Short mmCIF file of C-alpha atoms and ligand atoms in Angstrom, two decimals:
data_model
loop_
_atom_site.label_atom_id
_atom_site.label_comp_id
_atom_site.label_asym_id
_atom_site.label_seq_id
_atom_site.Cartn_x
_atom_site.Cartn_y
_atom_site.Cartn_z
CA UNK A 9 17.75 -0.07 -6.39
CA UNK A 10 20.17 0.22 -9.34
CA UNK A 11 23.91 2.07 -8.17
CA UNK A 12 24.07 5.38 -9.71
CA UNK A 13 26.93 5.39 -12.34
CA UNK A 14 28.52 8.57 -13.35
CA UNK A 15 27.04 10.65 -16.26
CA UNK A 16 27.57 9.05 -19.94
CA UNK A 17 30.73 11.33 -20.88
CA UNK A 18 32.48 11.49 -17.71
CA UNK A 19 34.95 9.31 -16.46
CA UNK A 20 36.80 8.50 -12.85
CA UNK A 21 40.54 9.16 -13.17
CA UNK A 22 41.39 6.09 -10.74
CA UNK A 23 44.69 6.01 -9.17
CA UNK A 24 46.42 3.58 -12.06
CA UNK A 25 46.47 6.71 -14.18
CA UNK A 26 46.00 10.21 -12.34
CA UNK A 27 49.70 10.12 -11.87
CA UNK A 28 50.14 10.11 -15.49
CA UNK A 29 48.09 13.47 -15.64
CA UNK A 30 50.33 15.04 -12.46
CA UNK A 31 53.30 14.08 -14.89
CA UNK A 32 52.06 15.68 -17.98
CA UNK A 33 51.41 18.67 -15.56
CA UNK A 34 54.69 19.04 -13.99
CA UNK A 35 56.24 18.97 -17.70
CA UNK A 36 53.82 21.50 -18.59
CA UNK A 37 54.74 23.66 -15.56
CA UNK A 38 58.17 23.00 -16.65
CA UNK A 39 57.81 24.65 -20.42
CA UNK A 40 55.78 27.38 -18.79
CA UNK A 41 58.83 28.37 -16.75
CA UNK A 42 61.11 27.96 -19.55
CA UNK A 43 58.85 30.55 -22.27
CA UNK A 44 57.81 32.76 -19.20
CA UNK A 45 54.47 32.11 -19.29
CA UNK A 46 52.22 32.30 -15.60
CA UNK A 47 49.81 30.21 -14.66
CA UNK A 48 46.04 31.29 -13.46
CA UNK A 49 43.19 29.44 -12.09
CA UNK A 50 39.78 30.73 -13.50
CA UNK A 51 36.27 29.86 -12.69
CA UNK A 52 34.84 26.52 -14.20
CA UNK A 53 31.40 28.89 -14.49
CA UNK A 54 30.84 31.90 -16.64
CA UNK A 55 28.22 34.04 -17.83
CA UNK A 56 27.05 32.51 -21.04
CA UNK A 57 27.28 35.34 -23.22
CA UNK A 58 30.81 35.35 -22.64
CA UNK A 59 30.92 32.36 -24.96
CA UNK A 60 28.40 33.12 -27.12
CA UNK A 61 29.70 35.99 -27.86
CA UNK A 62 33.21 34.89 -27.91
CA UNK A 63 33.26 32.00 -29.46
CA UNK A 64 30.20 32.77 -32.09
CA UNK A 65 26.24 32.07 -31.97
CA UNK A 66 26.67 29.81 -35.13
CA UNK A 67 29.07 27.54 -33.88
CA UNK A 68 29.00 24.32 -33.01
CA UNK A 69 30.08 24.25 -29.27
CA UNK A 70 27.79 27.32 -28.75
CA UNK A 71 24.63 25.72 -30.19
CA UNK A 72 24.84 22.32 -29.77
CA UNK A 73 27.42 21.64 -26.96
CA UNK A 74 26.83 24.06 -24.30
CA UNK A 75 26.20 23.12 -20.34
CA UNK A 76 23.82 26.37 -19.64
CA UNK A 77 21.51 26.65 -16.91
CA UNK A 78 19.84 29.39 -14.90
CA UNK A 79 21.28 29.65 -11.53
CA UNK A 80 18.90 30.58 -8.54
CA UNK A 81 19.71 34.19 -9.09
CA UNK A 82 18.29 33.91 -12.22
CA UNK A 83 21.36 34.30 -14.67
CA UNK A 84 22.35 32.11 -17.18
CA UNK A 85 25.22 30.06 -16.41
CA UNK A 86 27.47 28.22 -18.55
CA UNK A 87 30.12 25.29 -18.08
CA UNK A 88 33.11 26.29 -19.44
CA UNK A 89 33.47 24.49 -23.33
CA UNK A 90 36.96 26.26 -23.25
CA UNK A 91 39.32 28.42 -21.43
CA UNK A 92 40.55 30.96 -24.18
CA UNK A 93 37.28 33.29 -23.46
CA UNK A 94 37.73 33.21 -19.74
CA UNK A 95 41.72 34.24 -20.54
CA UNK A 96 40.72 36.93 -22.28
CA UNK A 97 37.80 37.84 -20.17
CA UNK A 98 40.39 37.86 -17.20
CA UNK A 99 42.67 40.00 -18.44
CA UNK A 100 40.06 42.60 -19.32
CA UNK A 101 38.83 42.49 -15.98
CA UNK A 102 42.09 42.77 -14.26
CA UNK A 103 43.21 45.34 -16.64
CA UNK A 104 46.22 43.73 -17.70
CA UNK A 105 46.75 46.62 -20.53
CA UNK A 106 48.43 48.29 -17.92
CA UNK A 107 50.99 45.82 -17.47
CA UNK A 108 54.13 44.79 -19.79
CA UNK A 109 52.80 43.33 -23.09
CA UNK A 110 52.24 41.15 -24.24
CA UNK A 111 51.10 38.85 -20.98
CA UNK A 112 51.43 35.18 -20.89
CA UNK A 113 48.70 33.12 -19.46
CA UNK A 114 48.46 29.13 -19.13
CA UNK A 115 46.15 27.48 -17.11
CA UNK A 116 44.31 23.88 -16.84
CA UNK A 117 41.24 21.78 -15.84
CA UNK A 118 38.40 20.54 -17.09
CA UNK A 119 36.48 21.84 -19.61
CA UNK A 120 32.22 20.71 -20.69
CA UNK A 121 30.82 19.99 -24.15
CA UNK A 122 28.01 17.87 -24.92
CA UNK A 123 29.54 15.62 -27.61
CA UNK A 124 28.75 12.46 -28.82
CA UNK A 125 31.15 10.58 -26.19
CA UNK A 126 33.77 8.05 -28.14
CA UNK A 127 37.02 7.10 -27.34
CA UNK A 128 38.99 10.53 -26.72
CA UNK A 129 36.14 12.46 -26.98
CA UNK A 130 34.39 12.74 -23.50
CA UNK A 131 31.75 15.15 -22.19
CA UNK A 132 34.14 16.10 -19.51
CA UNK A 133 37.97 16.43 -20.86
CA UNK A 134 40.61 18.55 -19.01
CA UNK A 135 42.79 21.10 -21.75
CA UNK A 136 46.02 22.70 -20.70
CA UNK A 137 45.65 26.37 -22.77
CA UNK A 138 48.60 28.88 -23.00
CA UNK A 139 47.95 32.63 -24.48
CA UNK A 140 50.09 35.26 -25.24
CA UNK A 141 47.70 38.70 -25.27
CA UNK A 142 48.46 41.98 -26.42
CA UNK A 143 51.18 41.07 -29.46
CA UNK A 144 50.36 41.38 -32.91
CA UNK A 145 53.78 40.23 -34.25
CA UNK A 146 53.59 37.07 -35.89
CA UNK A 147 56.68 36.13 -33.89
CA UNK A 148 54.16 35.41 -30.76
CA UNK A 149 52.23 32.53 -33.19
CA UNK A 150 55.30 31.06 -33.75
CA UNK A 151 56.43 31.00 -29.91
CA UNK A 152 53.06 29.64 -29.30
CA UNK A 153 53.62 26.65 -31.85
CA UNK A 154 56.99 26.21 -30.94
CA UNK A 155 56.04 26.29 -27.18
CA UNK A 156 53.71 23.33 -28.00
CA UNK A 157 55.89 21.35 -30.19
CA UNK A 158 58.21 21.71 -27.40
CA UNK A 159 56.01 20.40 -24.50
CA UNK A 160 54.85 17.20 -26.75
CA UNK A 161 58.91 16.97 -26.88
CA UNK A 162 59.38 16.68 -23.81
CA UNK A 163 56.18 14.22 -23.03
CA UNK A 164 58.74 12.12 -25.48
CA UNK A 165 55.94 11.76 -28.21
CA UNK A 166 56.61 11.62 -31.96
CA UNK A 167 54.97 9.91 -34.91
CA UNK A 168 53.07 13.88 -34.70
CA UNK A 169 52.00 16.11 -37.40
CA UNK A 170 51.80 19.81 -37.04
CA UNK A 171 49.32 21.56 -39.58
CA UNK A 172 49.22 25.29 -40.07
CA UNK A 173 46.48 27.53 -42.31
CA UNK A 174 45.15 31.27 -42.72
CA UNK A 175 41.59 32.17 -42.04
CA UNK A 176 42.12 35.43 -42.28
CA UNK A 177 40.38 38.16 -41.34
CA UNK A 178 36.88 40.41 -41.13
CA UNK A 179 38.81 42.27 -44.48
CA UNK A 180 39.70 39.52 -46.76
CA UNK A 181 37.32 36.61 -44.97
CA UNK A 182 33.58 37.87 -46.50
CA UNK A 183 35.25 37.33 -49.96
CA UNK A 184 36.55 33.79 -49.46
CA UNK A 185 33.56 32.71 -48.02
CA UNK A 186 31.49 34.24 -50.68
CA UNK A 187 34.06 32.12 -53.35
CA UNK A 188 33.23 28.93 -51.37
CA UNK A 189 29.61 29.22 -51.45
CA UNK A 190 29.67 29.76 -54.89
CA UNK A 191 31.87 26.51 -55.53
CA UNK A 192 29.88 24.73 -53.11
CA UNK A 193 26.82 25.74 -54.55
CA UNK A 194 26.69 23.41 -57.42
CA UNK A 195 27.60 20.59 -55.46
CA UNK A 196 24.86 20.73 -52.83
CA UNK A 197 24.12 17.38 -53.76
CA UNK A 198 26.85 15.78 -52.80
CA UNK A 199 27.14 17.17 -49.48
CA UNK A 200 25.92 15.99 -45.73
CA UNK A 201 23.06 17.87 -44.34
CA UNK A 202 24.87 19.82 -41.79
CA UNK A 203 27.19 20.85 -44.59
CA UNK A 204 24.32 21.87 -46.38
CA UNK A 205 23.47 24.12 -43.31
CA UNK A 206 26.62 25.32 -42.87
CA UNK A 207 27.00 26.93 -46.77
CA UNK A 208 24.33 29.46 -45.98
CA UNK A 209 26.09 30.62 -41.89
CA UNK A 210 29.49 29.59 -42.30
CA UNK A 211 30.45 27.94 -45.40
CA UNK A 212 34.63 27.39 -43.70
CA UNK A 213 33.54 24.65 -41.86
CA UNK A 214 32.26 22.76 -44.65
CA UNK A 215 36.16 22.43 -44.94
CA UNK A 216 36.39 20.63 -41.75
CA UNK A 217 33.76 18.11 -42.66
CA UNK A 218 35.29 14.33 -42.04
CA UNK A 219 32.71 12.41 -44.21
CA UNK A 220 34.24 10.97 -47.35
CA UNK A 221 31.22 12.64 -49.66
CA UNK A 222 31.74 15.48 -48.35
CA UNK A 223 36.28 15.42 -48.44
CA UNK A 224 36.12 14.69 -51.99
CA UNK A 225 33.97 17.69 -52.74
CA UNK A 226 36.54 19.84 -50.46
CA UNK A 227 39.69 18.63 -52.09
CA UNK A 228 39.63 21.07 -55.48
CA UNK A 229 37.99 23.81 -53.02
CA UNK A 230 39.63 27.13 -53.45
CA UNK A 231 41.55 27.48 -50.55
CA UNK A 232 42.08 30.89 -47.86
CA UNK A 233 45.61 30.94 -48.92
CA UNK A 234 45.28 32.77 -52.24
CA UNK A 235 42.45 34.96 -50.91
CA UNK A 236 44.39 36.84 -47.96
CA UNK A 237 44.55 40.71 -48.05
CA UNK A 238 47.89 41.69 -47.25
CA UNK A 239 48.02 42.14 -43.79
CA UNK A 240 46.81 38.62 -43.39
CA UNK A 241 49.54 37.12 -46.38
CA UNK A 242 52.28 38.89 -44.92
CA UNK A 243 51.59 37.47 -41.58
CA UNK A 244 51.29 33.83 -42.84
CA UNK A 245 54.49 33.77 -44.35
CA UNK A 246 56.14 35.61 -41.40
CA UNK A 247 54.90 32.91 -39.39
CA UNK A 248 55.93 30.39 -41.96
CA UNK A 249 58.87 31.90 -41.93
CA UNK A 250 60.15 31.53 -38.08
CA UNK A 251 58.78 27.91 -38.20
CA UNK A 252 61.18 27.05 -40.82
CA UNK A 253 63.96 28.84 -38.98
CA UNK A 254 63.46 26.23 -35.85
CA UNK A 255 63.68 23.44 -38.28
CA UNK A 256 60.53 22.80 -37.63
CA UNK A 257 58.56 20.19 -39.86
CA UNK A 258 54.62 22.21 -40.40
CA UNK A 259 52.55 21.37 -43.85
CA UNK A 260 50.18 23.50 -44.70
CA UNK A 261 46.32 22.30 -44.75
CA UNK A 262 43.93 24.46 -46.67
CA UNK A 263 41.38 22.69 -45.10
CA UNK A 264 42.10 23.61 -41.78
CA UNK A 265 39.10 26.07 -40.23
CA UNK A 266 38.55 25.09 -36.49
CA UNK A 267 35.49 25.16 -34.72
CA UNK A 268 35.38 28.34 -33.19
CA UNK A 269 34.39 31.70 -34.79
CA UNK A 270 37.21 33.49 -33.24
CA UNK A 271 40.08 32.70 -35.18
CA UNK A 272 41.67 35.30 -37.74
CA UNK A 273 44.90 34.74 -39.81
CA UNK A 274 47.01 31.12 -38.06
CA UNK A 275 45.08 28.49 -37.29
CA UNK A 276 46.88 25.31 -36.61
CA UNK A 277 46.40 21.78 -35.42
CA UNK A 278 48.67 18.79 -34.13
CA UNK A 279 47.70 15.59 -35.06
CA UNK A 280 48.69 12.09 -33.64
CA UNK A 281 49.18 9.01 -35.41
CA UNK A 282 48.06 7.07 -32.59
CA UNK A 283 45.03 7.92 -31.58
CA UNK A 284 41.77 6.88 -34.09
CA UNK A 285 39.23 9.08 -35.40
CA UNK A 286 39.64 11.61 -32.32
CA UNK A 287 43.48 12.61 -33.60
CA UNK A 288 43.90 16.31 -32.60
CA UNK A 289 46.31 16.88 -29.48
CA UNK A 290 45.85 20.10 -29.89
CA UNK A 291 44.68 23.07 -31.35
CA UNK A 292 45.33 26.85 -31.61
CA UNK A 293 45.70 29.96 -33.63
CA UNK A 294 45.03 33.85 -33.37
CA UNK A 295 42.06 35.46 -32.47
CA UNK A 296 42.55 39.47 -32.79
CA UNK A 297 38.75 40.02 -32.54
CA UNK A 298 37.17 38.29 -29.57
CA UNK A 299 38.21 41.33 -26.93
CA UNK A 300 36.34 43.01 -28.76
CA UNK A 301 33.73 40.48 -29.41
CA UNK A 302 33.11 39.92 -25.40
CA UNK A 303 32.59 44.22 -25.30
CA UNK A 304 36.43 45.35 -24.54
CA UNK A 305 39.09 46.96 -26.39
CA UNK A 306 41.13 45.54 -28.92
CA UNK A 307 43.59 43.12 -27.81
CA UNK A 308 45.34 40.42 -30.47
CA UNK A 309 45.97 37.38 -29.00
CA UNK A 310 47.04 33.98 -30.01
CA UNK A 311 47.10 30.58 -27.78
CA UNK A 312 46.59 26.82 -27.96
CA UNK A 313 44.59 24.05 -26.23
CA UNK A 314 45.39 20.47 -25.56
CA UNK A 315 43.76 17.93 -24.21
CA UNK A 316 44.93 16.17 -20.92
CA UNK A 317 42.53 12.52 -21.75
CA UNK A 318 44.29 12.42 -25.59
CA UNK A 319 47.78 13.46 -24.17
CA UNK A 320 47.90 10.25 -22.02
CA UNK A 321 46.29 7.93 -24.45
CA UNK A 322 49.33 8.98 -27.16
CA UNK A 323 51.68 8.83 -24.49
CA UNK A 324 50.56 5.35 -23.44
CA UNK A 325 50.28 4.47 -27.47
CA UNK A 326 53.88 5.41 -27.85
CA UNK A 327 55.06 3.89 -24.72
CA UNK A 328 56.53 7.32 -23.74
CA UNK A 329 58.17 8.05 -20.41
CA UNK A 330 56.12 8.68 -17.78
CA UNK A 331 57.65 8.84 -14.64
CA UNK A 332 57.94 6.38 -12.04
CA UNK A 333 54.34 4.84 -10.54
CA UNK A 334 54.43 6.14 -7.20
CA UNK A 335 55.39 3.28 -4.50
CA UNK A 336 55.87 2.76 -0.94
CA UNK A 337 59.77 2.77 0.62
CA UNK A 338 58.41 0.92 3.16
CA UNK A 339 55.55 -1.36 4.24
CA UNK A 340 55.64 -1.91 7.82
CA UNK A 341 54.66 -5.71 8.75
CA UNK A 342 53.41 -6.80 12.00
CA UNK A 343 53.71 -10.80 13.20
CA UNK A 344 51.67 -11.74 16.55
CA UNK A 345 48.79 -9.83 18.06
CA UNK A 346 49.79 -6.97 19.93
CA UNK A 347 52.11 -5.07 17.37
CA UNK A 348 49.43 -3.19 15.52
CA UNK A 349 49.83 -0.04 17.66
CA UNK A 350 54.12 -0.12 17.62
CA UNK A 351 53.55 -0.93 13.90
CA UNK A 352 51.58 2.50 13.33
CA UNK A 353 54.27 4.13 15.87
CA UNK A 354 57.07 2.86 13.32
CA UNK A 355 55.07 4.14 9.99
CA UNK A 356 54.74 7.64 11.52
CA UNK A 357 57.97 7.88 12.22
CA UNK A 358 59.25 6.71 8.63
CA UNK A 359 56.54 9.28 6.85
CA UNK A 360 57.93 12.02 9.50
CA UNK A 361 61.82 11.05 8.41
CA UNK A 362 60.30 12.36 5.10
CA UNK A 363 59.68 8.68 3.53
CA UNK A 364 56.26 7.25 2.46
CA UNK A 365 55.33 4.09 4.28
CA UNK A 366 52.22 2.24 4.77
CA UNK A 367 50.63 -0.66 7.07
CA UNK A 368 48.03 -3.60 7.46
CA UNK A 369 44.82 -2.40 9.18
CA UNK A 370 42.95 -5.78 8.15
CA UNK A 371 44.50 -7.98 10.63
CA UNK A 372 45.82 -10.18 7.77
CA UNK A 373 48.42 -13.04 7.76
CA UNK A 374 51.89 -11.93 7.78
CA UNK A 375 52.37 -13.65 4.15
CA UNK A 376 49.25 -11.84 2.82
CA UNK A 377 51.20 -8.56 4.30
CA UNK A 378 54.09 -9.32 2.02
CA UNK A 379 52.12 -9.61 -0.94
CA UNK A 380 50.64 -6.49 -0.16
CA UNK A 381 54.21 -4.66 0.28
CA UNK A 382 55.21 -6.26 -2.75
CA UNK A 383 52.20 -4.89 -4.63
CA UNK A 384 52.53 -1.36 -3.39
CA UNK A 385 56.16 -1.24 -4.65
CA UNK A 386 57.36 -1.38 -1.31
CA UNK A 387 61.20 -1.43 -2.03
CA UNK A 388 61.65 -2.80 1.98
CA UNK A 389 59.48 -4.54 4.50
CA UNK A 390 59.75 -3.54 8.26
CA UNK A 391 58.48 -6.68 10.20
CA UNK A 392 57.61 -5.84 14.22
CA UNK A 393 56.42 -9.17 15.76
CA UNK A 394 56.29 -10.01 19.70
CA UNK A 395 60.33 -10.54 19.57
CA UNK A 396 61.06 -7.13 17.79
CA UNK A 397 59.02 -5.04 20.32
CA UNK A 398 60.77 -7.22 23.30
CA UNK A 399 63.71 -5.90 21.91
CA UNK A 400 62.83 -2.38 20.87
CA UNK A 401 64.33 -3.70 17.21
CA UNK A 402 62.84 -4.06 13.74
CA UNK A 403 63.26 -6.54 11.32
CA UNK A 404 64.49 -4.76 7.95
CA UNK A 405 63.71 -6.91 4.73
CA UNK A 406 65.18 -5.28 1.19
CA UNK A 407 62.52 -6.74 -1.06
CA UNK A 408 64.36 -6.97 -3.86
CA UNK A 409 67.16 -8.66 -2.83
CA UNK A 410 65.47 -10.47 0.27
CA UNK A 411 68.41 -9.77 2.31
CA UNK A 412 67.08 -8.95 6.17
CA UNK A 413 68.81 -7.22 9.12
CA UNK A 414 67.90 -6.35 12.33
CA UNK A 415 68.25 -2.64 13.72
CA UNK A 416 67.63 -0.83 16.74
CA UNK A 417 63.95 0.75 15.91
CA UNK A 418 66.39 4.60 16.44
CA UNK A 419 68.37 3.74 13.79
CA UNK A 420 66.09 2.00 11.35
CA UNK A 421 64.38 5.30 10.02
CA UNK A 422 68.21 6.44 9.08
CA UNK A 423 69.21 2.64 7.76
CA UNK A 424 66.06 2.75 5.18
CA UNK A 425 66.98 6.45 4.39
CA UNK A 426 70.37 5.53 3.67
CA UNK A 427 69.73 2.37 1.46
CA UNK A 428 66.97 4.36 -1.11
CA UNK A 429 69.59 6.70 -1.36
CA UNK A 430 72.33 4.25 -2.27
CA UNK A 431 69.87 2.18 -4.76
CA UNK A 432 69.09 5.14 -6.73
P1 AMP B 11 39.46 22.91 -29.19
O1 AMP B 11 39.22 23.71 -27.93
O2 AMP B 11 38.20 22.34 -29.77
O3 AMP B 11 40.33 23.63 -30.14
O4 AMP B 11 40.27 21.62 -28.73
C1 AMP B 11 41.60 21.67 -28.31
C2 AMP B 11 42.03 20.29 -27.86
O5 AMP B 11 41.24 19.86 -26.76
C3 AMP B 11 41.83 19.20 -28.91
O6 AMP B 11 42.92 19.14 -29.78
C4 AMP B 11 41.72 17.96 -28.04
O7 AMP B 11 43.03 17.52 -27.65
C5 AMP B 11 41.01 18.47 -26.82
N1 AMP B 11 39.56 18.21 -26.87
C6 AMP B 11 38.61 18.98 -27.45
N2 AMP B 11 37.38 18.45 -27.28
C7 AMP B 11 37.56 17.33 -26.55
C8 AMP B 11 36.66 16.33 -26.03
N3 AMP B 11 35.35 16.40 -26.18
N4 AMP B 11 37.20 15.30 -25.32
C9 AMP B 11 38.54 15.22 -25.13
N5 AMP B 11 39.41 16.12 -25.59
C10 AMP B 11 38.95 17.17 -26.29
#
C-alpha cells in the first residue's frame, strides 16, 4: 500500500522552522501591545454566506477558491479563505458598538483557498490580520499601514515596497468602472480570457491581471484616482497625507484593485523583493460596506493581512534575525549499564530547576551520546557512569570549551544555572 502524503497544498511545519513562525508571532504580539490592538481567536468554520456575501459572489476566492461543504446538519460550511469577515462578523455578534470605538482586533491561523499551489502560494497558509472597526477617519488607514510597516521593521526586513490606491466607493465606483469598460472595450483582443470575463462583472480586476498582454493594455488605463467623488479624494490625500508625515516611503499604483469586493477608498499592498512571482507580504485597505453586506449596521473598518509562509521565506531571503534555535542547556550522558534510571532522576531535576535538558533512551555508546548533545545545542554534558552514582557526583562537561568538573549531584543543578547565566 502506498503511505498517504498530505493534501497537494498543505505542508508540515517540521521543527527546523516552526520556531521561526513562534518568533514572527511574539513580534507580532509585541506591535499589538504597542498600537493597543487585542487579540481574538475565531472559528476556522463559518457559514458560507458570510463570505459570499462579504467578500462578493463574483470574486475570485468566492467562486473558485472556496472549501464549502454541507455538514451533517445540513448547512453549508465554509473554510475560512480569510479572517476580515469573521472580525467583522464577531463584533456584530458581540455587539461591540456598545463599547469604546473604534475596537482593535488582530488575530492569526490558518486560512483555506484552493489555489494553484507554487512556491508561497499554498492551499493552506496561516495570515496574521489586524482591524480597527468603527472609525471613519482616515487617520485609522494610516495607523493600520504604519502598524504594518512597523511589524516588517521589527522582523528586520527591508528591500520592501509599500503601494497605496483608491477604489473608491458605491458613489463614484459605477462611473469608473463604466470608463474602464469602455477603454477596455476596444481592446478585447488583446486581453486573456478571464480578463475578458471580468470586463462584463468587474472590469477593476482586469487591473490586477499579471500577464504581459494583458499589463501593456492596463498601463494607459484611466486610473480611480481622477474619478473619486469627494468624500473618497479627500480621504486619499488625508491618508497620503499622514504617510508622508511618518516619513514614510508609499508610491501610488493605479493598478492596485485587490481581490476582494469589499474594499472602498485605500487599498494597499507590500511587496517584497525577495520572494518570486508570489511577492505580496501583505495586503489591506478599508472596507466601509461589508457590515452591512453580511446583514448588520454600518460599521467602517479598515485592516490588513499577512501571510505567516511568505513572512519567513523573506525573512530567511534577507537573512533577518530570527531568534535563537531553541537548544538544550544540558544533555545528560550515562556511561555503564545501570545509570539510565539516575540519568532520568538528574534530567528531572535540571527541567524542574527551570532548565531544559534531555537524555539517551536508545542505549547508545557514550560517544554517539555526545554527538547527540552536541547536535541538540547542548551548551553542557552531564555524564553519570558507575563511578558518578558510587559517589552521588556528576561529571559536568562545558561543551564549548571542553573543560569538565565534578560536583556533588545537590549542587550541579545550581553550578549549570550559574554558568548559562555567566555565558550570556
Ligand atoms: P489577501 O487576503 O488575499 O489580501 O492576502 C493577504 C496576504 O496573505 C498576502 O499578501 C499573502 O502574504 C498572504 N496570502 C494570500 N494567499 C496566500 C496563499 N494562497 N498562500 C500563502 N500566502 C497567502
Amino acid at each position: 500500500m502506498e503511505a498517504i502524503k498530505a493534501p497537494r497544498g498543505t505542508r508540515d511545519v517540521l521543527g527546523d522552522e516552526s520556531w521561526k513562525w513562534a518568533r514572527v508571532l511574539e513580534v507580532t504580539r509585541d506591535v499589538a501591545d504597542n498600537f493597543g490592538f487585542k487579540e481574538i481567536l475565531l472559528p476556522i468554520f463559518e457559514h458560507t454566506e458570510l463570505f459570499s456575501r462579504g467578500i462578493g459572489e463574483v470574486t475570485d476566492v468566492v467562486q473558485k477558491e472556496m472549501y464549502t461543504f454541507i455538514d451533517r446538519g445540513d448547512r453549508s460550511i465554509t473554510l475560512r479563505p480569510e479572517l476580515t469577515a469573521s472580525m467583522v462578523r464577531s463584533y456584530l455578534e458581540h455587539d461591540m458598538r456598545r463599547r469604546p470605538q473604534p475596537v482593535k482586533l488582530w488575530g492569526w491561523g490558518p486560512m483555506f483557498r484552493y489555489e494553484r499551489p507554487q512556491k508561497g502560494r499554498y492551499r493552506q497558509f496561516a495570515q496574521i490580520d489586524f482591524e480597527i472597526l468603527g472609525a471613519q477617519n482616515p487617520l485609522a488607514d494610516v495607523e493600520i499601514i504604519d502598524l504594518s510597516m512597523e511589524i516588517f521593521r521589527r522582523f528586520g526586513l527591508s528591500n520592501l515596497q509599500v503601494l497605496i490606491n483608491s477604489v473608491g466607493c458605491p458613489a463614484c465606483r459605477p462611473a469608473y468602472r463604466e470608463t474602464l469598460r469602455k477603454f477596455f472595450g476596444s481592446k478585447t483582443q488583446h486581453l486573456c480570457d478571464t480578463c475578458n470575463e471580468r470586463l462584463d462583472k468587474n472590469p477593476l480586476r482586469v487591473l490586477d491581471c499579471k500577464r504581459t498582454e494583458c499589463r501593456d493594455q492596463t498601463d494607459s488605463a484611466p486610473s480611480m484616482i481622477e474619478s473619486l467623488c469627494i468624500e473618497c479624494g479627500e480621504h486619499f490625500a488625508a491618508v497620503r497625507r499622514g504617510l508622508e508625515n511618518l516619513g514614510a516611503s508609499v508610491s501610488v499604483d493605479n493598478r492596485l484593485v485587490r481581490g476582494l469586493d469589499y474594499y472602498t477608498k485605500t487599498a494597499y499592498e507590500i511587496l517584497s523583493g525577495d520572494l518570486g512571482a508570489q511577492n505580496a507580504v501583505c495586503g489591506g485597505g478599508r472596507y466601509d460596506n461589508l457590515a452591512e453586506a453580511i446583514g448588520g449596521p454600518r460599521v467602517p473598518g479598515v485592516g490588513f493581512a499577512s501571510g505567516i509562509e511568505r513572512i519567513v521565506l523573506t525573512m530567511e531571503a534577507q537573512g533577518a534575525y530570527m531568534g535563537r534555535e531553541p537548544h538544550v542547556d544540558a544533555y545528560v550522558v550515562t556511561t555503564g549499564s545501570g545509570a539510565e534510571y539516575e540519568a532520568y532522576m538528574l534530567a528531572h531535576e535540571l527541567r524542574a530547576g527551570g532548565l531544559s535538558a534531555d537524555m539517551d533512551f536508545m542505549g547508545r555508546s557514550m560517544k554517539a551520546q555526545m554527538k547527540t548533545a552536541s547536535q541538540a545545542g547542548a551548551k553542557f554534558a552531564c555524564i553519570i557512569g558507575d563511578d558518578e552514582i558510587a559517589a552521588g557526583t556528576v561529571t559536568i562537561k562545558d561543551m564549548e570549551t571542553g573543560t569538565q568538573e565534578t560536583a556533588p549531584r545537590g549542587v550541579a543543578v545550581e553550578k549549570i544555572k550559574l554558568r548559562k547565566e555567566g555565558s550570556r
